[in-house]
């Protein structure tokens, strides 16, 4: 870790992905990745601003932070940028009332949102909630709208659990896009708006910030397109290899 | 119907779509579309060769023909070109053993196919069978293959039932394509190979044939790209409007 000081020259803020970087999900909640609890503590003791930037959308921020604190991380809700709260902000700003196709674990994030007489659809990684019946309902809501609006919390293809690879929200977003002939608005990485809000909340410009994540598309590609530096970790090891833009 | 003779000059074979052209599906099996039973009878009494070309993949050919005969149509199994038997032919030719994500109603078509130790995936309109668990299983099978091969029986976006619009196989094909980073092979309309086999079975060249269907993409577009003429019916009326290529 000695080289961090030099390599982070000009960097004043660090965005940290959570799943696959700080911990691996799985049975019983998951486990911290070796070295990550201490790495976060060091970063927070340094001159750098730190913020957590996740696409987690099966859990509310409160539940996610609870899990992380239980695993030993120094983190609070106010330090986390996550898709569901970002989506709620957009819904309010645009006066939209969503039909929700989301995991029960994240539903509480939408408690303050009017979901009557829906004029848009929000999908997130719903897991088993992606039944034919639920997908068909979301499809029917979209087809009844004059201007169908579909929000997708992230667009990941799949993720790994201890039981094997699992379909993420992206494939289901593609399914609804094709069925309705529309394009979804992605809320979460790699959307530029999502990085923008995370940086604003941290009070750091893009060129002064670095994103540390495990996803080459969502984390690294998205951050670089937004003018940030990016690092990809090798999940489970917290060893870092320096990406194309370099540091 | 008097103008048929003139308009079909040069045509020696007619391919008829089934669902939405001959009958509308729904509770209790469905109902013949007004005039269609008599229209098929007339066609079969005429100088024209007639064949049925369907993307139906929730029912076996035997069940489909049974339903049509019960509705009054003069049709036999040997006159029907359908995706499941076409897929079985391809699987045998290429020595492929499929993992099947299909409706129970069509599973019997695959009775003679080896499905042990699968080295490809076949999806069809599985309806409620498109659970998260079943989709994830198909995804996992594909991801374990060195060269993942996905067959999709048709690629329709949706269809109409009495209870409303229903997602067809196409959206789920797109989901697996995106998840695995692959492109599916479509068996059924609008695939050129499918029209080719229907025409071969009828013994008619493309330029001598006309496709009559209700789907502008699957029936009309597909047939025209294969060098056939095409008519789109206004579902439920059997009134015909002449498409761009004209007759």
Tab-separated table of N, CA, C and O in Angstrom, chain A residues 91-196:
chain	number	residue	atom	x	y	z
A	91	UNK	N	-37.999	10.325	-9.857
A	91	UNK	CA	-39.460	10.155	-9.913
A	91	UNK	C	-40.156	11.403	-9.387
A	91	UNK	O	-41.135	11.880	-9.973
A	92	UNK	N	-39.632	11.924	-8.265
A	92	UNK	CA	-40.243	13.119	-7.672
A	92	UNK	C	-40.071	14.319	-8.590
A	92	UNK	O	-41.014	15.083	-8.812
A	93	UNK	N	-38.850	14.485	-9.115
A	93	UNK	CA	-38.572	15.634	-9.982
A	93	UNK	C	-39.472	15.628	-11.217
A	93	UNK	O	-39.884	16.670	-11.698
A	94	UNK	N	-39.770	14.454	-11.734
A	94	UNK	CA	-40.526	14.377	-12.987
A	94	UNK	C	-41.996	14.039	-12.769
A	94	UNK	O	-42.740	13.826	-13.735
A	95	UNK	N	-42.419	13.990	-11.521
A	95	UNK	CA	-43.827	13.729	-11.226
A	95	UNK	C	-44.290	12.366	-11.708
A	95	UNK	O	-45.429	12.219	-12.166
A	96	UNK	N	-43.420	11.356	-11.603
A	96	UNK	CA	-43.761	10.026	-12.102
A	96	UNK	C	-44.184	9.103	-10.962
A	96	UNK	O	-43.659	9.179	-9.853
A	97	UNK	N	-45.159	8.268	-11.265
A	97	UNK	CA	-45.665	7.290	-10.296
A	97	UNK	C	-45.337	5.892	-10.832
A	97	UNK	O	-45.927	5.458	-11.819
A	98	UNK	N	-44.410	5.191	-10.175
A	98	UNK	CA	-43.925	3.932	-10.744
A	98	UNK	C	-44.785	2.716	-10.428
A	98	UNK	O	-45.364	2.610	-9.349
A	99	UNK	N	-44.841	1.805	-11.397
A	99	UNK	CA	-45.141	0.410	-11.082
A	99	UNK	C	-43.799	-0.218	-10.754
A	99	UNK	O	-42.860	-0.128	-11.549
A	100	UNK	N	-43.694	-0.862	-9.575
A	100	UNK	CA	-42.411	-1.384	-9.107
A	100	UNK	C	-42.284	-2.882	-9.364
A	100	UNK	O	-43.128	-3.670	-8.938
A	101	UNK	N	-41.216	-3.256	-10.083
A	101	UNK	CA	-40.856	-4.669	-10.195
A	101	UNK	C	-39.473	-4.789	-9.561
A	101	UNK	O	-38.438	-4.698	-10.229
A	102	UNK	N	-39.479	-4.884	-8.225
A	102	UNK	CA	-38.228	-4.841	-7.448
A	102	UNK	C	-38.254	-5.917	-6.367
A	102	UNK	O	-39.307	-6.496	-6.066
A	103	UNK	N	-37.110	-6.166	-5.792
A	103	UNK	CA	-36.974	-7.120	-4.697
A	103	UNK	C	-37.654	-6.557	-3.450
A	103	UNK	O	-37.620	-5.350	-3.203
A	104	UNK	N	-38.265	-7.436	-2.667
A	104	UNK	CA	-38.929	-6.970	-1.448
A	104	UNK	C	-37.956	-6.228	-0.531
A	104	UNK	O	-38.342	-5.304	0.185
A	105	UNK	N	-36.685	-6.611	-0.569
A	105	UNK	CA	-35.697	-6.011	0.326
A	105	UNK	C	-35.427	-4.546	0.067
A	105	UNK	O	-34.861	-3.851	0.919
A	106	UNK	N	-35.814	-4.046	-1.099
A	106	UNK	CA	-35.533	-2.643	-1.439
A	106	UNK	C	-36.804	-1.803	-1.500
A	106	UNK	O	-36.773	-0.596	-1.683
A	107	UNK	N	-37.945	-2.471	-1.308
A	107	UNK	CA	-39.238	-1.805	-1.482
A	107	UNK	C	-39.404	-0.619	-0.519
A	107	UNK	O	-40.017	0.399	-0.872
A	108	UNK	N	-38.818	-0.726	0.674
A	108	UNK	CA	-38.983	0.345	1.671
A	108	UNK	C	-38.393	1.671	1.194
A	108	UNK	O	-38.820	2.737	1.640
A	109	UNK	N	-37.433	1.620	0.275
A	109	UNK	CA	-36.865	2.869	-0.269
A	109	UNK	C	-37.927	3.704	-0.979
A	109	UNK	O	-37.762	4.906	-1.154
A	110	UNK	N	-38.987	3.026	-1.435
A	110	UNK	CA	-40.016	3.707	-2.221
A	110	UNK	C	-41.254	4.060	-1.384
A	110	UNK	O	-42.293	4.407	-1.937
A	111	UNK	N	-41.115	3.973	-0.053
A	111	UNK	CA	-42.260	4.205	0.832
A	111	UNK	C	-42.899	5.575	0.637
A	111	UNK	O	-44.105	5.743	0.835
A	112	UNK	N	-42.084	6.558	0.295
A	112	UNK	CA	-42.610	7.923	0.165
A	112	UNK	C	-43.048	8.246	-1.267
A	112	UNK	O	-43.349	9.402	-1.582
A	113	UNK	N	-43.043	7.251	-2.116
A	113	UNK	CA	-43.367	7.460	-3.531
A	113	UNK	C	-44.801	7.016	-3.821
A	113	UNK	O	-45.209	5.933	-3.398
A	114	UNK	N	-45.525	7.867	-4.539
A	114	UNK	CA	-46.898	7.535	-4.935
A	114	UNK	C	-46.862	6.496	-6.057
A	114	UNK	O	-46.309	6.759	-7.135
A	115	UNK	N	-47.438	5.334	-5.797
A	115	UNK	CA	-47.427	4.272	-6.818
A	115	UNK	C	-48.833	3.994	-7.369
A	115	UNK	O	-49.049	3.000	-8.062
A	116	UNK	N	-49.766	4.913	-7.070
A	116	UNK	CA	-51.121	4.722	-7.599
A	116	UNK	C	-51.137	5.109	-9.073
A	116	UNK	O	-50.370	5.968	-9.517
A	117	UNK	N	-52.019	4.465	-9.826
A	117	UNK	CA	-52.218	4.808	-11.237
A	117	UNK	C	-50.881	5.048	-11.950
A	117	UNK	O	-50.610	6.151	-12.445
A	118	UNK	N	-50.045	4.044	-12.053
A	118	UNK	CA	-48.658	4.242	-12.507
A	118	UNK	C	-48.519	4.798	-13.921
A	118	UNK	O	-49.306	4.451	-14.808
A	119	UNK	N	-47.528	5.674	-14.089
A	119	UNK	CA	-47.219	6.204	-15.425
A	119	UNK	C	-45.760	5.928	-15.811
A	119	UNK	O	-45.214	6.597	-16.697
A	120	UNK	N	-45.149	4.974	-15.135
A	120	UNK	CA	-43.831	4.484	-15.544
A	120	UNK	C	-43.588	3.149	-14.832
A	120	UNK	O	-44.383	2.752	-13.985
A	121	UNK	N	-42.486	2.488	-15.202
A	121	UNK	CA	-42.116	1.233	-14.543
A	121	UNK	C	-40.679	1.343	-14.050
A	121	UNK	O	-39.819	1.885	-14.745
A	122	UNK	N	-40.438	0.861	-12.839
A	122	UNK	CA	-39.082	0.767	-12.299
A	122	UNK	C	-38.771	-0.715	-12.088
A	122	UNK	O	-39.506	-1.400	-11.375
A	123	UNK	N	-37.691	-1.194	-12.734
A	123	UNK	CA	-37.267	-2.567	-12.441
A	123	UNK	C	-35.884	-2.549	-11.791
A	123	UNK	O	-35.065	-1.674	-12.061
A	124	UNK	N	-35.687	-3.496	-10.917
A	124	UNK	CA	-34.398	-3.694	-10.259
A	124	UNK	C	-34.176	-5.195	-10.174
A	124	UNK	O	-35.069	-5.972	-10.519
A	125	UNK	N	-33.005	-5.585	-9.712
A	125	UNK	CA	-32.708	-7.006	-9.558
A	125	UNK	C	-33.723	-7.637	-8.610
A	125	UNK	O	-33.562	-7.600	-7.399
A	126	UNK	N	-34.773	-8.215	-9.179
A	126	UNK	CA	-35.876	-8.733	-8.378
A	126	UNK	C	-35.690	-10.208	-8.034
A	126	UNK	O	-36.502	-10.776	-7.303
A	127	UNK	N	-34.658	-10.835	-8.562
A	127	UNK	CA	-34.430	-12.262	-8.273
A	127	UNK	C	-35.653	-13.081	-8.633
A	127	UNK	O	-36.197	-12.947	-9.735
A	128	UNK	N	-36.102	-13.890	-7.709
A	128	UNK	CA	-37.280	-14.749	-7.937
A	128	UNK	C	-38.512	-13.931	-8.309
A	128	UNK	O	-39.475	-14.465	-8.857
A	129	UNK	N	-38.482	-12.636	-8.005
A	129	UNK	CA	-39.604	-11.753	-8.366
A	129	UNK	C	-39.772	-11.599	-9.870
A	129	UNK	O	-40.810	-11.125	-10.335
A	130	UNK	N	-38.757	-12.008	-10.648
A	130	UNK	CA	-38.870	-11.948	-12.104
A	130	UNK	C	-39.648	-13.150	-12.621
A	130	UNK	O	-39.156	-13.927	-13.444
A	131	UNK	N	-40.859	-13.329	-12.123
A	131	UNK	CA	-41.744	-14.382	-12.634
A	131	UNK	C	-42.352	-13.918	-13.953
A	131	UNK	O	-42.323	-12.721	-14.282
A	132	UNK	N	-42.899	-14.863	-14.707
A	132	UNK	CA	-43.571	-14.487	-15.958
A	132	UNK	C	-44.714	-13.524	-15.674
A	132	UNK	O	-44.896	-12.523	-16.367
A	133	UNK	N	-45.447	-13.818	-14.619
A	133	UNK	CA	-46.602	-12.987	-14.275
A	133	UNK	C	-46.169	-11.547	-13.967
A	133	UNK	O	-46.770	-10.587	-14.457
A	134	UNK	N	-45.105	-11.386	-13.173
A	134	UNK	CA	-44.642	-10.042	-12.814
A	134	UNK	C	-44.056	-9.307	-14.017
A	134	UNK	O	-44.249	-8.094	-14.171
A	135	UNK	N	-43.328	-10.035	-14.860
A	135	UNK	CA	-42.778	-9.403	-16.065
A	135	UNK	C	-43.909	-8.982	-16.996
A	135	UNK	O	-43.880	-7.904	-17.595
A	136	UNK	N	-44.917	-9.845	-17.116
A	136	UNK	CA	-46.030	-9.535	-18.006
A	136	UNK	C	-46.819	-8.323	-17.505
A	136	UNK	O	-47.268	-7.490	-18.289
A	137	UNK	N	-46.954	-8.212	-16.184
A	137	UNK	CA	-47.654	-7.069	-15.614
A	137	UNK	C	-46.895	-5.777	-15.931
A	137	UNK	O	-47.501	-4.778	-16.360
A	138	UNK	N	-45.568	-5.786	-15.723
A	138	UNK	CA	-44.758	-4.599	-16.034
A	138	UNK	C	-44.889	-4.245	-17.514
A	138	UNK	O	-45.020	-3.069	-17.882
A	139	UNK	N	-44.868	-5.260	-18.356
A	139	UNK	CA	-45.013	-5.080	-19.802
A	139	UNK	C	-46.371	-4.443	-20.139
A	139	UNK	O	-46.460	-3.488	-20.915
A	140	UNK	N	-47.422	-4.969	-19.511
A	140	UNK	CA	-48.771	-4.447	-19.789
A	140	UNK	C	-48.900	-2.992	-19.341
A	140	UNK	O	-49.526	-2.178	-20.026
A	141	UNK	N	-48.307	-2.656	-18.181
A	141	UNK	CA	-48.350	-1.260	-17.718
A	141	UNK	C	-47.678	-0.362	-18.757
A	141	UNK	O	-48.213	0.696	-19.132
A	142	UNK	N	-46.515	-0.780	-19.240
A	142	UNK	CA	-45.784	0.033	-20.232
A	142	UNK	C	-46.593	0.189	-21.521
A	142	UNK	O	-46.650	1.269	-22.109
A	143	UNK	N	-47.222	-0.897	-21.963
A	143	UNK	CA	-47.939	-0.860	-23.245
A	143	UNK	C	-49.202	-0.009	-23.169
A	143	UNK	O	-49.729	0.408	-24.202
A	144	UNK	N	-49.687	0.221	-21.968
A	144	UNK	CA	-50.891	1.056	-21.830
A	144	UNK	C	-50.556	2.544	-21.787
A	144	UNK	O	-51.448	3.381	-21.814
A	145	UNK	N	-49.274	2.879	-21.685
A	145	UNK	CA	-48.866	4.275	-21.589
A	145	UNK	C	-48.627	4.865	-22.982
A	145	UNK	O	-48.106	4.192	-23.863
A	146	UNK	N	-48.983	6.119	-23.131
A	146	UNK	CA	-48.753	6.781	-24.418
A	146	UNK	C	-47.249	6.932	-24.658
A	146	UNK	O	-46.761	6.702	-25.756
A	147	UNK	N	-46.534	7.358	-23.606
A	147	UNK	CA	-45.072	7.460	-23.681
A	147	UNK	C	-44.465	6.563	-22.602
A	147	UNK	O	-44.229	6.998	-21.487
A	148	UNK	N	-44.225	5.302	-22.934
A	148	UNK	CA	-43.745	4.371	-21.907
A	148	UNK	C	-42.355	4.761	-21.394
A	148	UNK	O	-41.454	4.999	-22.192
A	149	UNK	N	-42.233	4.860	-20.078
A	149	UNK	CA	-40.948	5.180	-19.452
A	149	UNK	C	-40.553	4.016	-18.547
A	149	UNK	O	-41.306	3.617	-17.668
A	150	UNK	N	-39.365	3.472	-18.811
A	150	UNK	CA	-38.853	2.342	-18.036
A	150	UNK	C	-37.524	2.726	-17.404
A	150	UNK	O	-36.598	3.138	-18.103
A	151	UNK	N	-37.460	2.633	-16.076
A	151	UNK	CA	-36.194	2.845	-15.376
A	151	UNK	C	-35.641	1.481	-14.957
A	151	UNK	O	-36.383	0.637	-14.447
A	152	UNK	N	-34.341	1.311	-15.162
A	152	UNK	CA	-33.694	0.076	-14.723
A	152	UNK	C	-32.593	0.445	-13.738
A	152	UNK	O	-31.720	1.251	-14.043
A	153	UNK	N	-32.650	-0.136	-12.537
A	153	UNK	CA	-31.638	0.159	-11.517
A	153	UNK	C	-30.399	-0.686	-11.820
A	153	UNK	O	-30.276	-1.814	-11.362
A	154	UNK	N	-29.512	-0.103	-12.611
A	154	UNK	CA	-28.349	-0.818	-13.127
A	154	UNK	C	-28.711	-1.569	-14.390
A	154	UNK	O	-29.891	-1.593	-14.808
A	155	UNK	N	-27.727	-2.153	-15.020
A	155	UNK	CA	-27.988	-2.983	-16.204
A	155	UNK	C	-26.996	-4.148	-16.273
A	155	UNK	O	-26.625	-4.604	-17.351
A	156	UNK	N	-26.593	-4.618	-15.105
A	156	UNK	CA	-25.641	-5.732	-15.022
A	156	UNK	C	-26.186	-6.974	-15.700
A	156	UNK	O	-27.400	-7.206	-15.719
A	157	UNK	N	-25.278	-7.772	-16.282
A	157	UNK	CA	-25.690	-9.002	-16.964
A	157	UNK	C	-25.926	-10.121	-15.949
A	157	UNK	O	-26.922	-10.822	-16.005
A	158	UNK	N	-24.997	-10.287	-15.042
A	158	UNK	CA	-25.137	-11.343	-14.040
A	158	UNK	C	-24.159	-11.094	-12.910
A	158	UNK	O	-23.280	-10.229	-13.017
A	159	UNK	N	-24.330	-11.818	-11.831
A	159	UNK	CA	-23.388	-11.734	-10.719
A	159	UNK	C	-23.177	-13.142	-10.166
A	159	UNK	O	-23.903	-14.072	-10.519
A	160	UNK	N	-22.179	-13.232	-9.328
A	160	UNK	CA	-21.803	-14.545	-8.823
A	160	UNK	C	-22.253	-14.687	-7.380
A	160	UNK	O	-22.020	-13.805	-6.561
A	161	UNK	N	-22.901	-15.788	-7.082
A	161	UNK	CA	-23.189	-16.118	-5.691
A	161	UNK	C	-22.524	-17.442	-5.388
A	161	UNK	O	-22.037	-18.120	-6.303
A	162	UNK	N	-22.518	-17.796	-4.122
A	162	UNK	CA	-21.870	-19.059	-3.775
A	162	UNK	C	-22.521	-20.215	-4.534
A	162	UNK	O	-21.867	-21.186	-4.893
A	163	UNK	N	-23.831	-20.075	-4.869
A	163	UNK	CA	-24.543	-21.148	-5.564
A	163	UNK	C	-24.313	-21.113	-7.081
A	163	UNK	O	-24.784	-22.005	-7.785
A	164	UNK	N	-23.610	-20.097	-7.570
A	164	UNK	CA	-23.358	-20.029	-9.013
A	164	UNK	C	-23.713	-18.679	-9.594
A	164	UNK	O	-24.046	-17.734	-8.867
A	165	UNK	N	-23.652	-18.580	-10.930
A	165	UNK	CA	-23.975	-17.324	-11.602
A	165	UNK	C	-25.482	-17.070	-11.549
A	165	UNK	O	-26.278	-17.994	-11.712
A	166	UNK	N	-25.833	-15.807	-11.349
A	166	UNK	CA	-27.240	-15.430	-11.246
A	166	UNK	C	-27.535	-14.288	-12.217
A	166	UNK	O	-26.776	-13.310	-12.281
A	167	UNK	N	-28.661	-14.378	-12.903
A	167	UNK	CA	-29.079	-13.298	-13.807
A	167	UNK	C	-29.324	-12.023	-13.018
A	167	UNK	O	-30.015	-12.032	-12.000
A	168	UNK	N	-28.781	-10.917	-13.510
A	168	UNK	CA	-28.991	-9.606	-12.896
A	168	UNK	C	-30.161	-8.915	-13.612
A	168	UNK	O	-30.865	-9.532	-14.415
A	169	UNK	N	-30.341	-7.652	-13.339
A	169	UNK	CA	-31.483	-6.913	-13.894
A	169	UNK	C	-31.356	-6.660	-15.401
A	169	UNK	O	-32.368	-6.556	-16.108
A	170	UNK	N	-30.111	-6.574	-15.907
A	170	UNK	CA	-29.893	-6.198	-17.309
A	170	UNK	C	-30.660	-7.032	-18.318
A	170	UNK	O	-31.333	-6.478	-19.200
A	171	UNK	N	-30.601	-8.356	-18.226
A	171	UNK	CA	-31.341	-9.184	-19.178
A	171	UNK	C	-32.849	-8.887	-19.161
A	171	UNK	O	-33.494	-8.893	-20.211
A	172	UNK	N	-33.397	-8.610	-17.989
A	172	UNK	CA	-34.834	-8.320	-17.904
A	172	UNK	C	-35.158	-6.926	-18.444
A	172	UNK	O	-36.227	-6.699	-19.004
A	173	UNK	N	-34.214	-6.012	-18.279
A	173	UNK	CA	-34.357	-4.694	-18.914
A	173	UNK	C	-34.411	-4.873	-20.428
A	173	UNK	O	-35.276	-4.302	-21.104
A	174	UNK	N	-33.489	-5.689	-20.966
A	174	UNK	CA	-33.460	-5.926	-22.415
A	174	UNK	C	-34.762	-6.568	-22.888
A	174	UNK	O	-35.259	-6.266	-23.970
A	175	UNK	N	-35.299	-7.483	-22.091
A	175	UNK	CA	-36.547	-8.159	-22.453
A	175	UNK	C	-37.684	-7.146	-22.606
A	175	UNK	O	-38.415	-7.162	-23.597
A	176	UNK	N	-37.809	-6.242	-21.634
A	176	UNK	CA	-38.893	-5.251	-21.699
A	176	UNK	C	-38.637	-4.225	-22.809
A	176	UNK	O	-39.579	-3.759	-23.454
A	177	UNK	N	-37.378	-3.874	-23.018
A	177	UNK	CA	-37.054	-2.954	-24.128
A	177	UNK	C	-37.522	-3.548	-25.457
A	177	UNK	O	-38.136	-2.869	-26.274
A	178	UNK	N	-37.205	-4.818	-25.670
A	178	UNK	CA	-37.560	-5.480	-26.933
A	178	UNK	C	-39.072	-5.637	-27.052
A	178	UNK	O	-39.655	-5.367	-28.106
A	179	UNK	N	-39.703	-6.046	-25.955
A	179	UNK	CA	-41.153	-6.282	-26.000
A	179	UNK	C	-41.906	-4.996	-26.341
A	179	UNK	O	-42.881	-5.016	-27.079
A	180	UNK	N	-41.448	-3.872	-25.792
A	180	UNK	CA	-42.180	-2.601	-25.939
A	180	UNK	C	-41.603	-1.712	-27.040
A	180	UNK	O	-42.193	-0.678	-27.359
A	181	UNK	N	-40.441	-2.074	-27.570
A	181	UNK	CA	-39.808	-1.216	-28.575
A	181	UNK	C	-39.352	0.112	-27.989
A	181	UNK	O	-39.529	1.166	-28.613
A	182	UNK	N	-38.798	0.082	-26.788
A	182	UNK	CA	-38.358	1.311	-26.111
A	182	UNK	C	-36.918	1.124	-25.602
A	182	UNK	O	-36.353	0.050	-25.692
A	183	UNK	N	-36.353	2.219	-25.080
A	183	UNK	CA	-35.042	2.139	-24.447
A	183	UNK	C	-35.184	2.570	-22.992
A	183	UNK	O	-35.783	3.607	-22.708
A	184	UNK	N	-34.645	1.771	-22.107
A	184	UNK	CA	-34.756	2.073	-20.674
A	184	UNK	C	-33.795	3.191	-20.285
A	184	UNK	O	-32.780	3.416	-20.938
A	185	UNK	N	-34.145	3.898	-19.224
A	185	UNK	CA	-33.217	4.837	-18.598
A	185	UNK	C	-32.553	4.102	-17.438
A	185	UNK	O	-33.239	3.641	-16.530
A	186	UNK	N	-31.228	4.017	-17.491
A	186	UNK	CA	-30.504	3.286	-16.446
A	186	UNK	C	-30.186	4.238	-15.291
A	186	UNK	O	-29.619	5.309	-15.489
A	187	UNK	N	-30.594	3.847	-14.093
A	187	UNK	CA	-30.247	4.599	-12.883
A	187	UNK	C	-29.242	3.743	-12.120
A	187	UNK	O	-29.572	2.647	-11.659
A	188	UNK	N	-28.020	4.261	-11.998
A	188	UNK	CA	-26.939	3.466	-11.386
A	188	UNK	C	-25.744	3.490	-12.327
A	188	UNK	O	-25.814	4.070	-13.409
A	189	UNK	N	-24.663	2.881	-11.884
A	189	UNK	CA	-23.504	2.764	-12.762
A	189	UNK	C	-23.873	1.941	-13.988
A	189	UNK	O	-24.609	0.983	-13.838
A	190	UNK	N	-23.438	2.209	-15.213
A	190	UNK	CA	-22.463	3.234	-15.580
A	190	UNK	C	-23.082	4.556	-16.030
A	190	UNK	O	-22.451	5.281	-16.791
A	191	UNK	N	-24.286	4.885	-15.590
A	191	UNK	CA	-24.926	6.119	-16.032
A	191	UNK	C	-24.128	7.350	-15.559
A	191	UNK	O	-23.782	7.470	-14.383
A	192	UNK	N	-23.845	8.282	-16.461
A	192	UNK	CA	-23.097	9.499	-16.089
A	192	UNK	C	-23.790	10.272	-14.971
A	192	UNK	O	-23.128	10.792	-14.068
A	193	UNK	N	-25.123	10.345	-15.000
A	193	UNK	CA	-25.859	11.089	-13.971
A	193	UNK	C	-25.605	10.522	-12.583
A	193	UNK	O	-25.584	11.237	-11.591
A	194	UNK	N	-25.421	9.219	-12.538
A	194	UNK	CA	-25.224	8.555	-11.255
A	194	UNK	C	-23.848	8.912	-10.679
A	194	UNK	O	-23.727	9.254	-9.498
A	195	UNK	N	-22.819	8.876	-11.525
A	195	UNK	CA	-21.488	9.283	-11.066
A	195	UNK	C	-21.505	10.761	-10.675
A	195	UNK	O	-20.882	11.167	-9.699
A	196	UNK	N	-22.228	11.552	-11.469
A	196	UNK	CA	-22.322	12.989	-11.192
A	196	UNK	C	-22.860	13.230	-9.788
A	196	UNK	O	-22.296	14.020	-9.018
